[in-house]
Each structure stands twice: as structure tokens, then as C-alpha cells.
CSV table of C-alpha atoms in Angstrom, one decimal:
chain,number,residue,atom,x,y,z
A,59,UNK,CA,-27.9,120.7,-12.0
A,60,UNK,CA,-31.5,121.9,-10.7
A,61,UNK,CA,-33.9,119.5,-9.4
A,62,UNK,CA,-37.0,119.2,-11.1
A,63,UNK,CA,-39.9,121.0,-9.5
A,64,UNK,CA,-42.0,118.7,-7.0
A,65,UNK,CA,-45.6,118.6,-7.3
A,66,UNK,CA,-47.7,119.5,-4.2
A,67,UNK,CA,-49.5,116.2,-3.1
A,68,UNK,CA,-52.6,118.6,-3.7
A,69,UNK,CA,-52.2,118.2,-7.3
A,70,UNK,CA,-50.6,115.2,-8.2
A,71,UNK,CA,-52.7,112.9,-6.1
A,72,UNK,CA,-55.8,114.1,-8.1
A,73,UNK,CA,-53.9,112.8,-11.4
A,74,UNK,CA,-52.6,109.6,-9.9
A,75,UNK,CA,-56.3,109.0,-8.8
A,76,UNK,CA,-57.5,110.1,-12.7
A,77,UNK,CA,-54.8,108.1,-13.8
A,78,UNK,CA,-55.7,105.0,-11.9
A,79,UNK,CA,-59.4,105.3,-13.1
A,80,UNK,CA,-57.8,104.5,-16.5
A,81,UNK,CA,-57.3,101.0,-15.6
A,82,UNK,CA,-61.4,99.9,-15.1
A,83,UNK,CA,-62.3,102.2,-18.0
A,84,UNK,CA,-59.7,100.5,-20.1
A,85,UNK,CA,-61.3,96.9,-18.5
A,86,UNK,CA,-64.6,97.9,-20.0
A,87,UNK,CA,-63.8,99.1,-23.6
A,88,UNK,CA,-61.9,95.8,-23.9
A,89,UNK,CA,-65.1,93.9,-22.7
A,90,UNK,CA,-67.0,95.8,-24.9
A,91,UNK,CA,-64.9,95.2,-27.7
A,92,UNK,CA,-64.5,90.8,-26.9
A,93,UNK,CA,-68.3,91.2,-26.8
A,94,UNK,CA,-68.4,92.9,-30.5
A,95,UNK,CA,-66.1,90.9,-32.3
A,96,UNK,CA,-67.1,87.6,-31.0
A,97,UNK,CA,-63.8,87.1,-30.3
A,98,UNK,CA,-61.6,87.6,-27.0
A,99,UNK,CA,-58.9,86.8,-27.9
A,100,UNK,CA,-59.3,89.3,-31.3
A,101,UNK,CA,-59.8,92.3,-28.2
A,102,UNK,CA,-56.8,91.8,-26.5
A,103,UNK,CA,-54.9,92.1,-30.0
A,104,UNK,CA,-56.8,95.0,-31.3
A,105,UNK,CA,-56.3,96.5,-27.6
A,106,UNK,CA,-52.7,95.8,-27.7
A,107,UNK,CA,-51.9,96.7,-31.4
A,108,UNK,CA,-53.4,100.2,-31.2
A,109,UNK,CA,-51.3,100.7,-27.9
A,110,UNK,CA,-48.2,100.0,-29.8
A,111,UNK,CA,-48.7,102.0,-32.3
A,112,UNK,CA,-49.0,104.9,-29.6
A,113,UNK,CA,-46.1,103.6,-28.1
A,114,UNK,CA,-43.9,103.7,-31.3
A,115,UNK,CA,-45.4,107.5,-32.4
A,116,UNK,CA,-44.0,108.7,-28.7
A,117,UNK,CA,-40.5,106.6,-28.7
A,118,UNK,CA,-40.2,108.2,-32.1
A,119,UNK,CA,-41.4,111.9,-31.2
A,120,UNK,CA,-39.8,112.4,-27.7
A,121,UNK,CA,-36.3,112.9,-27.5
A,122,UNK,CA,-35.8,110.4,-24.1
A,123,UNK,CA,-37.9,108.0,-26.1
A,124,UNK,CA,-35.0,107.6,-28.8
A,125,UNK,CA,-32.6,108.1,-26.7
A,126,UNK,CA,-33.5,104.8,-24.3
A,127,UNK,CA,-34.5,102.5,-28.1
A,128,UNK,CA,-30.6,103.4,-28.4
A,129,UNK,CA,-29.7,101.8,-25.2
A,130,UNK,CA,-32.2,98.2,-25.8
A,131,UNK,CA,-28.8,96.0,-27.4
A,132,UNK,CA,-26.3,97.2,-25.2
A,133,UNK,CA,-28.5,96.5,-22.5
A,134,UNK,CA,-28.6,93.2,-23.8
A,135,UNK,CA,-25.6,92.8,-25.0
A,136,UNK,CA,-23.7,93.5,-21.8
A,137,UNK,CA,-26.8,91.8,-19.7
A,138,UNK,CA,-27.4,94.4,-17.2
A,139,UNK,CA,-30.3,92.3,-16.6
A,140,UNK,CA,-31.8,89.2,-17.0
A,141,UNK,CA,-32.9,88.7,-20.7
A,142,UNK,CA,-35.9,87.5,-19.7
A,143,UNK,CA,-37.2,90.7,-18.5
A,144,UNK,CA,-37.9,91.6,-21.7
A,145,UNK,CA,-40.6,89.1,-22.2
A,146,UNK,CA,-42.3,91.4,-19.1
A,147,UNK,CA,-45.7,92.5,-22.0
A,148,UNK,CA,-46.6,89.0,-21.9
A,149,UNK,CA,-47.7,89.3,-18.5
A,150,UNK,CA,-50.0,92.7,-19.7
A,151,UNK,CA,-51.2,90.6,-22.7
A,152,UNK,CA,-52.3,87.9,-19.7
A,153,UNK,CA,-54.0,90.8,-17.8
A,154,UNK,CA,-55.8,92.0,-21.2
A,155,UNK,CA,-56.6,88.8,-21.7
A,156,UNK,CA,-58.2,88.3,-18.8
A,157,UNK,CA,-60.5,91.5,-18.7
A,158,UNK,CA,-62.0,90.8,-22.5
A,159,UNK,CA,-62.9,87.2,-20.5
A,160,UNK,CA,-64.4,88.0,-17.6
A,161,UNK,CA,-65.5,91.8,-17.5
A,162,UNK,CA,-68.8,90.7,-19.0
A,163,UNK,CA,-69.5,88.4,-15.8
A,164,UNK,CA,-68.0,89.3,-13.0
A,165,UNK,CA,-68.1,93.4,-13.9
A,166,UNK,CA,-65.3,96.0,-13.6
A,167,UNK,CA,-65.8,96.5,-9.8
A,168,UNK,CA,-65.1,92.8,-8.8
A,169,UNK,CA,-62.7,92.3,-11.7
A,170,UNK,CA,-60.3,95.3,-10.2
A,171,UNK,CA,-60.7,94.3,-6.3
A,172,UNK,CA,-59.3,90.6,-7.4
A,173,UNK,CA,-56.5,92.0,-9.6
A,174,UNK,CA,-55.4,94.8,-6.9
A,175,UNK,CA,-55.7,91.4,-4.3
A,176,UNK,CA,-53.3,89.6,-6.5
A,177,UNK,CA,-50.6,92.6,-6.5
A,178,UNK,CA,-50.8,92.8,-3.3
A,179,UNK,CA,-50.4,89.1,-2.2
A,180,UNK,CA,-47.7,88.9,-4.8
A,181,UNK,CA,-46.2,92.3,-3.9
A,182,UNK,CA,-45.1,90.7,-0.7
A,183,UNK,CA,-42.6,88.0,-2.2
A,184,UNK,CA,-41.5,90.2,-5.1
A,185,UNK,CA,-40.0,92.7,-2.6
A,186,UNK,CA,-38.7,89.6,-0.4
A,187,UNK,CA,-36.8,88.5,-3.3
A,188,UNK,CA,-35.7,92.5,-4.4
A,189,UNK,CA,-36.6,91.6,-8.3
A,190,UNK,CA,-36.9,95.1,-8.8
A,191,UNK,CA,-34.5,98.4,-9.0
A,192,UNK,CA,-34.7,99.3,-4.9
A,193,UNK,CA,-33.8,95.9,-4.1
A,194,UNK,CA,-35.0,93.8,-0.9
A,195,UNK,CA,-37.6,95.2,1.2
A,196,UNK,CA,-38.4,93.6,5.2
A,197,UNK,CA,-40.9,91.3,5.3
A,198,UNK,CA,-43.4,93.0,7.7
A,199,UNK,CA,-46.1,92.6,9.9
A,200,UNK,CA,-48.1,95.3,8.5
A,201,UNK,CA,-47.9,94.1,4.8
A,202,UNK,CA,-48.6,90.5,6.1
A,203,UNK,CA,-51.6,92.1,7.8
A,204,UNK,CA,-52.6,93.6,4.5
A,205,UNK,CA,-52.2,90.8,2.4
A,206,UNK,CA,-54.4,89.1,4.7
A,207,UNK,CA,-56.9,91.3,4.5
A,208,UNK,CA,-57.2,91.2,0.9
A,209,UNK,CA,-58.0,88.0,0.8
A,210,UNK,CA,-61.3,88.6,2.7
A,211,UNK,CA,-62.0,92.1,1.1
A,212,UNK,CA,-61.8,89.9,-2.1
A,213,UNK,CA,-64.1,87.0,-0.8
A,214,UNK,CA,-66.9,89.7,0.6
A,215,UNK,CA,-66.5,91.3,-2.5
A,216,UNK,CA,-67.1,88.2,-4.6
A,217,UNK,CA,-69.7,86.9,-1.7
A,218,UNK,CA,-73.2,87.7,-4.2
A,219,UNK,CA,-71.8,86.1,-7.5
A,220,UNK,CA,-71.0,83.0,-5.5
A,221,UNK,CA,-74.4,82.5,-3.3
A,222,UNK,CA,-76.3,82.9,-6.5
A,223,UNK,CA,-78.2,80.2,-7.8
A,224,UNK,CA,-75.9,77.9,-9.6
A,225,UNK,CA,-72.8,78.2,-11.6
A,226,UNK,CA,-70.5,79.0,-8.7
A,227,UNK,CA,-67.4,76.7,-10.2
A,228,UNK,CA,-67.9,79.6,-13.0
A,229,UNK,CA,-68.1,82.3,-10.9
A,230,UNK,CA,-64.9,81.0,-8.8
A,231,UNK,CA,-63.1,80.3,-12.2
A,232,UNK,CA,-63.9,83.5,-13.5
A,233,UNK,CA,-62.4,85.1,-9.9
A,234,UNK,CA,-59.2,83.0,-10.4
A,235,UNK,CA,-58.4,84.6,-14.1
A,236,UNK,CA,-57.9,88.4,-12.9
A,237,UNK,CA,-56.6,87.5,-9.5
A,238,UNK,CA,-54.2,85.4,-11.6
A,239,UNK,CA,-53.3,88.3,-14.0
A,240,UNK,CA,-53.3,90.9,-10.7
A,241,UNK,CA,-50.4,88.2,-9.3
A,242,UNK,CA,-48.3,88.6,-12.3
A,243,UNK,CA,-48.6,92.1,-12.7
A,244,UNK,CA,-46.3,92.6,-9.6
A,245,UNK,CA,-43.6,91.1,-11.6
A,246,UNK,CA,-44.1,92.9,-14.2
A,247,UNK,CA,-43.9,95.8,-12.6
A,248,UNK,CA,-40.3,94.7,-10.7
A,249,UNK,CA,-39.8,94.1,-14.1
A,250,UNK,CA,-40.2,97.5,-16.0
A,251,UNK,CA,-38.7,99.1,-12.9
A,252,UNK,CA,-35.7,97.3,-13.9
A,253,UNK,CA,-35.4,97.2,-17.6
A,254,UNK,CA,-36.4,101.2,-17.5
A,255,UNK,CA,-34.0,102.3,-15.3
A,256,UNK,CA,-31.3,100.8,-17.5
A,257,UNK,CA,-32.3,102.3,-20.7
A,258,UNK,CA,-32.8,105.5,-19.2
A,259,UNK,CA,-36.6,105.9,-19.7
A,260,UNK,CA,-39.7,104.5,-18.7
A,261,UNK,CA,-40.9,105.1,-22.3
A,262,UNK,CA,-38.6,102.3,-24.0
A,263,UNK,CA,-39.5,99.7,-21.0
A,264,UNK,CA,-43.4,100.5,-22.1
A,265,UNK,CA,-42.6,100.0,-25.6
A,266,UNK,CA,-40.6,96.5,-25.4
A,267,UNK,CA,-44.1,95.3,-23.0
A,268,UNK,CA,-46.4,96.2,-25.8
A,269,UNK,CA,-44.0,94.3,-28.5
A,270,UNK,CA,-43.7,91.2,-26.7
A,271,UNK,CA,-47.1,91.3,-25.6
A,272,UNK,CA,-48.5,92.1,-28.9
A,273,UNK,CA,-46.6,88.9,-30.3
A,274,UNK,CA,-47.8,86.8,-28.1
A,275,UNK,CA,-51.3,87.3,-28.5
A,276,UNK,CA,-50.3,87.5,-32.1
A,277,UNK,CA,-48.9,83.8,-32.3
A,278,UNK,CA,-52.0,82.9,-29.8
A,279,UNK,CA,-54.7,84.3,-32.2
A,280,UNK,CA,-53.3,83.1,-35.6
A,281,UNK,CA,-53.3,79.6,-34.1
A,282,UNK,CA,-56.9,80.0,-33.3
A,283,UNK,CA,-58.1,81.4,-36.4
A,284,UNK,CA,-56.2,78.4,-37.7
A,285,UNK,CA,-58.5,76.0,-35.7
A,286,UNK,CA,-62.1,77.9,-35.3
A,287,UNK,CA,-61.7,80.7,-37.8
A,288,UNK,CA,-61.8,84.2,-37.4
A,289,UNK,CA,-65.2,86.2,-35.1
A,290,UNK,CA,-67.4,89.1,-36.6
A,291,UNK,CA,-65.7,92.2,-38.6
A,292,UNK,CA,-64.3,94.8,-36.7
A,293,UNK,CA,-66.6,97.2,-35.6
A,294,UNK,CA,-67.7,100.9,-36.2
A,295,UNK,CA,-67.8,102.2,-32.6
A,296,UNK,CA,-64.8,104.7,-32.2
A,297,UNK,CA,-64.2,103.8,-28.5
A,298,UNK,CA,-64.3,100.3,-28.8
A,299,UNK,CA,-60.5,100.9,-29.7
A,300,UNK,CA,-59.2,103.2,-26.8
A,301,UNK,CA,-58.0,100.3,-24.9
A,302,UNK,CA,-54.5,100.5,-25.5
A,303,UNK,CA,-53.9,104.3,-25.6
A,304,UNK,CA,-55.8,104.2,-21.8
A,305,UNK,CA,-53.3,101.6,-21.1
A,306,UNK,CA,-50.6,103.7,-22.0
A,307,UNK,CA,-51.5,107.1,-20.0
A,308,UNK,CA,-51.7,104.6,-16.8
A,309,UNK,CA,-47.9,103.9,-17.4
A,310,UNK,CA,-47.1,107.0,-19.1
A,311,UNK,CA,-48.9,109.5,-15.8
A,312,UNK,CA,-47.7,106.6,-13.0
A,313,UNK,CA,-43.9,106.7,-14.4
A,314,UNK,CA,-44.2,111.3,-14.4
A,315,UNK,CA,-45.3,111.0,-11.0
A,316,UNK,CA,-43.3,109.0,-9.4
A,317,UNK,CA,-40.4,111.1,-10.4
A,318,UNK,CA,-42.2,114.1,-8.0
A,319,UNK,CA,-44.7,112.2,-5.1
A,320,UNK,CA,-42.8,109.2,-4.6
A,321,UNK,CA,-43.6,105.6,-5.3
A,322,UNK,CA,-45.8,104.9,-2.2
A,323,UNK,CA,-48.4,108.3,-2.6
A,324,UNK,CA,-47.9,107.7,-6.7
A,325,UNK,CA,-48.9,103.3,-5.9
A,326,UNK,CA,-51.9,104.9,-3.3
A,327,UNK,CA,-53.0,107.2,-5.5
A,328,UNK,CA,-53.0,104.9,-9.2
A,329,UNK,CA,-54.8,102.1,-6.4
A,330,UNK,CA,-57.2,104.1,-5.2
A,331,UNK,CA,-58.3,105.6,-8.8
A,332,UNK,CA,-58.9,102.2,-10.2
A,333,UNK,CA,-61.3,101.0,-7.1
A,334,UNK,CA,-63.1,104.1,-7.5
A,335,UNK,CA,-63.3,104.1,-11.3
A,336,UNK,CA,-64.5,100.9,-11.4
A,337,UNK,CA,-67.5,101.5,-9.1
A,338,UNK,CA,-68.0,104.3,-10.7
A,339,UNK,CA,-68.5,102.6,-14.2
A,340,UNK,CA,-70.7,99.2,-12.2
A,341,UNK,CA,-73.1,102.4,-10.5
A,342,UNK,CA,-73.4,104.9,-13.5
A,343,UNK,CA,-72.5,102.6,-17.0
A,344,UNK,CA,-73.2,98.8,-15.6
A,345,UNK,CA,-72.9,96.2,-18.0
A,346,UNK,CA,-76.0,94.0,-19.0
A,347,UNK,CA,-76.3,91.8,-15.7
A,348,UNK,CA,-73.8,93.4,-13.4
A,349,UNK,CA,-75.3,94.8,-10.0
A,350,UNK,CA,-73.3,96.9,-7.3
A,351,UNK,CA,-74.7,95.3,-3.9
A,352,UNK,CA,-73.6,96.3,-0.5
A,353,UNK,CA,-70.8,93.6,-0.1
A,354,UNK,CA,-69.3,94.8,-2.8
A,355,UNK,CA,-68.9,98.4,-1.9
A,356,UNK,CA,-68.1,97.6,1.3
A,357,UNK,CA,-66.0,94.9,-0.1
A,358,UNK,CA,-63.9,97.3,-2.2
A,359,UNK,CA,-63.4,99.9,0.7
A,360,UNK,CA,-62.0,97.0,2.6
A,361,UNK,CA,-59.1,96.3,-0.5
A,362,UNK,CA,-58.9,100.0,-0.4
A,363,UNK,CA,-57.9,100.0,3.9
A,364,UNK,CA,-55.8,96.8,3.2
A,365,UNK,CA,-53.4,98.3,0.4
A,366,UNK,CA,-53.1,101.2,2.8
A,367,UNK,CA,-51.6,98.9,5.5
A,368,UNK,CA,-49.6,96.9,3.4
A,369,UNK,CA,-47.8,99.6,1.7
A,370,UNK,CA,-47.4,102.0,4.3
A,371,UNK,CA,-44.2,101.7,5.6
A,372,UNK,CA,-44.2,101.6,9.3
A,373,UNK,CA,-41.9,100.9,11.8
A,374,UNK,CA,-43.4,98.8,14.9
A,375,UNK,CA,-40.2,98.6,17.5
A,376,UNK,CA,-40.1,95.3,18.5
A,377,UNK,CA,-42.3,93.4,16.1
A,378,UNK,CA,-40.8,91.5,13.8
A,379,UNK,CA,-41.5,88.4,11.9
A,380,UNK,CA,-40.0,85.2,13.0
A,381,UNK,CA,-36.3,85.1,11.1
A,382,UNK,CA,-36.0,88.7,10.6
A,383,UNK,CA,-33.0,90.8,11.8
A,384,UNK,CA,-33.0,94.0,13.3
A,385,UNK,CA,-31.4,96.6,11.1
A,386,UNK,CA,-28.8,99.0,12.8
């Protein structure tokens, strides 16, 4: 049977980089869209009901989209994975969440350096453990290094918002939510990795996140309508609602290229485009008192240099971490 054509890294890089920029644009339109209703809980709803709606058009349009909704209950059924995976759009719903929060304070640039921090920190254990499909990965130097060095790209990053005048237990709050949401989001990904491969398409893994997630936020909203009442009416800007569908070309263009470039250019590449995005957006569309300062570019180059090292797979002869064993 003939392979599938590989893209040149020429081309697909520039996608997974236009891909990636997806991510911060998505970030704003959901902040937008909190800031409209009143209501941020209402945004992360909206943002994940009109994604599902996508999601259900392609699994019924594509013929791999029906093909993996055929394999969901014998998947279940004979458990060829923990049942609990499906509960993986929670996590996204956590991660919407948590932009319709705090975009409007801490801005899309600091927002995406402390989610890509908390994929990273977490991406260290989730590969120790081998939660998703390639199994366990060696425990590093190099991606210890890394993960270090998010920590301060983060801090320098954050460094303004905190030596401002007052509020700074806000400001580190706010900072917590997204690098919270970035944590989980290596799961999730282990996850969908897992739960796709077994029904035979990334397109039915998608779909199951957005129900569960979409649920969630469901049962969450209805109880706090129940207790506060509903925000202001939906409203009449046509972009306020493109929040899901950006959600879904992230996953949709990050699961076609991975198939061609590989999982480390394809992770690189979908990184890269969301730091650069979401300068782009705090530089050229800022939000009403969000400022791009030196630490923060600088900051955001230094998440950039750290993801680099921590993914990169190389081999140092002879150093190891303490406990490790040599492989033959």
C-alpha cells in the first residue's frame, strides 16, 4: 500500500506555526466574548457549543469521521483503555475556562507563556509514566533542564504584573489559573493520543472532548444561573463566536501534520505559533490595559529556547539522571 506523500518541513512548519497562532486568537475571542455577556462561564459554553456543532457536521461528513463514531462502544465495551479517558474535554473546558477569566488581566501573551510552562512541567511526568500511545519516554537531563527553565521564562514574563502597585495576590492567582489549565492539558493530550488511535481517527477523539466538555460546563452553568441568574443577551458581533471552530483547526491541522513532520517538528511548530500569535495580538490588537514590556518579550523568547531543550531529543553519553538505566 503507498505511503502518503510527506510534506517538506518548508511547508508544513509554516502551517503548524499558523496553526498554533490559533490558540491566542482563540484566547481573545473567548475574552471578548466573557467580557460581552457578563458572564464567563456563559463564554466557555457558547465557545464549546459552537465547536461541537463543527465537530458533529465533520464526524458526519467525513468518511473516517463515521467510521471511528462506529468504533466509540466497542472501544468501551472491550476497555482498550481506561474509561476515564473519555472524560479527557473536561480538561479543554478547564482551559476555556480559564482564558474567558483571565485574558482580560493578564493578556494573551502572559496567559500562553504560563499554559505552554505548564505542558511543559507536566509533559515531563506524563512521559515518565507512558500515559499516552508511544509509551514511556527517559527521564532526561535536557527536558529537566527545560522544565527548569520555564519556570523562570514564566516568572520574567510575569515580573511587571507582579511589581505593580498592589493587587499582586490577584495577579499570582490569575497566573496560577492558566498554568493550571496548561498542566492538565498534557494529559489530555496523552489522552486523545490514546483514545484516537483506538478508534481509528483523531476526529472521533476531538468529538467525545467537546461532548464531555460541553456537559460539564453545561451542568456548571445551569447551577449558576440557578444561584445568580443568567448575564447580558447574547451579542451581535459575528466573531465573538469563532472560539470553538479556532479550537477545532488547532486539533484538526496538529493531528494532519503529525501524520507527515513528526510529532516533535509538528509540537515545535503548533508551540512556537501560539508564542508568536499571542504577541502578536498584545503588540497589534491589545486589550484595554494590557502592555507588551521588555520582560515579557524577552520572557516569551526564553519559553520559546526552553521548549526547544526539553523536547529535543538528545542523547548526552554518559549523563544520566540518578536511577536511570542505560539502554542497550
Amino acid at each position: 500500500m503507498p505511503q502518503p506523500a510527506r510534506l517538506p518541513a518548508a511547508v508544513g512548519l509554516p502551517l503548524a506555526l499558523a496553526a498554533g497562532m490559533a490558540i491566542p486568537a482563540q484566547a481573545r475571542v473567548n475574552g471578548e466574548l466573557g467580557v460581552a455577556l457578563d458572564d464567563s462561564l456563559a463564554a466557555a459554553l457558547v465557545s464549546f457549543g459552537v465547536g461541537l456543532a463543527v465537530m458533529i457536521v465533520v464526524s458526519a461528513i467525513l468518511p473516517r469521521g463515521r467510521a471511528g463514531f462506529a468504533q466509540i462502544l466497542p472501544s468501551l465495551r472491550e476497555r482498550r483503555f481506561p474509561r476515564i479517558y473519555i472524560l479527557a474535554g473536561v480538561i479543554g473546558a478547564w482551559f476555556v475556562l480559564t482564558q474567558t477569566l483571565t485574558i482580560a488581566v493578564l493578556g494573551v501573551a502572559v496567559f500562553t507563556v504560563a499554559t505552554v510552562a505548564g505542558q511543559t512541567l507536566t509533559g515531563l511526568v506524563v512521559d515518565r509514566m507512558g500515559i499516552g500511545p508511544g509509551g514511556k519516554k527517559a527521564l532526561t537531563i535536557m527536558r529537566v533542564v527545560g522544565a527548569v527553565l520555564t519556570i523562570a521564562a514564566v516568572a520574567w514574563a510575569v515580573s511587571p504584573k507582579l511589581s505593580g502597585t498592589g493587587g499582586t495576590g490577584d495577579w499570582l492567582l490569575a497566573v496560577l489559573l492558566p498554568l493550571s489549565a496548561g498542566m492538565a492539558m498534557s494529559f489530555q493530550q496523552a489522552m486523545n493520543g490514546t483514545t484516537g488511535m483506538h478508534y481509528g481517527s483523531p476526529i472521533t477523539a476531538t468529538l467525545l472532548n467537546f461532548v464531555s466538555g460541553f456537559a460539564a460546563l453545561l451542568a456548571v452553568w445551569l447551577v449558576k444561573v440557578a444561584l445568580s441568574g443568567t448575564g447580558n443577551p447574547p451579542p451581535d458581533t459575528w466573531w465573538y463566536y469563532l472560539g470553538g471552530p479556532l479550537g477545532c483547526i488547532f486539533i484538526g491541522v496538529g493531528a494532519m501534520l503529525v501524520k507527515t513532520l513528526g510529532v516533535l517538528l509538528t509540537s515545535l511548530g503548533l508551540i512556537g505559533g501560539q508564542l508568536i500569535g499571542s504577541l502578536l495580538l498584545d503588540v497589534f490588537f491589545p486589550a484595554p490595559g494590557s502592555v507588551v514590556v521588555a520582560a515579557t518579550v524577552l520572557g516569551t523568547a526564553l519559553t520559546l529556547a526552553a521548549i526547544v531543550v526539553a523536547t529535543l531529543p538528545w542523547n548526552m553519553p554518559g549523563v544520566r539522571l540518578p536511577g536511570s538505566r542505560r539502554r542497550p
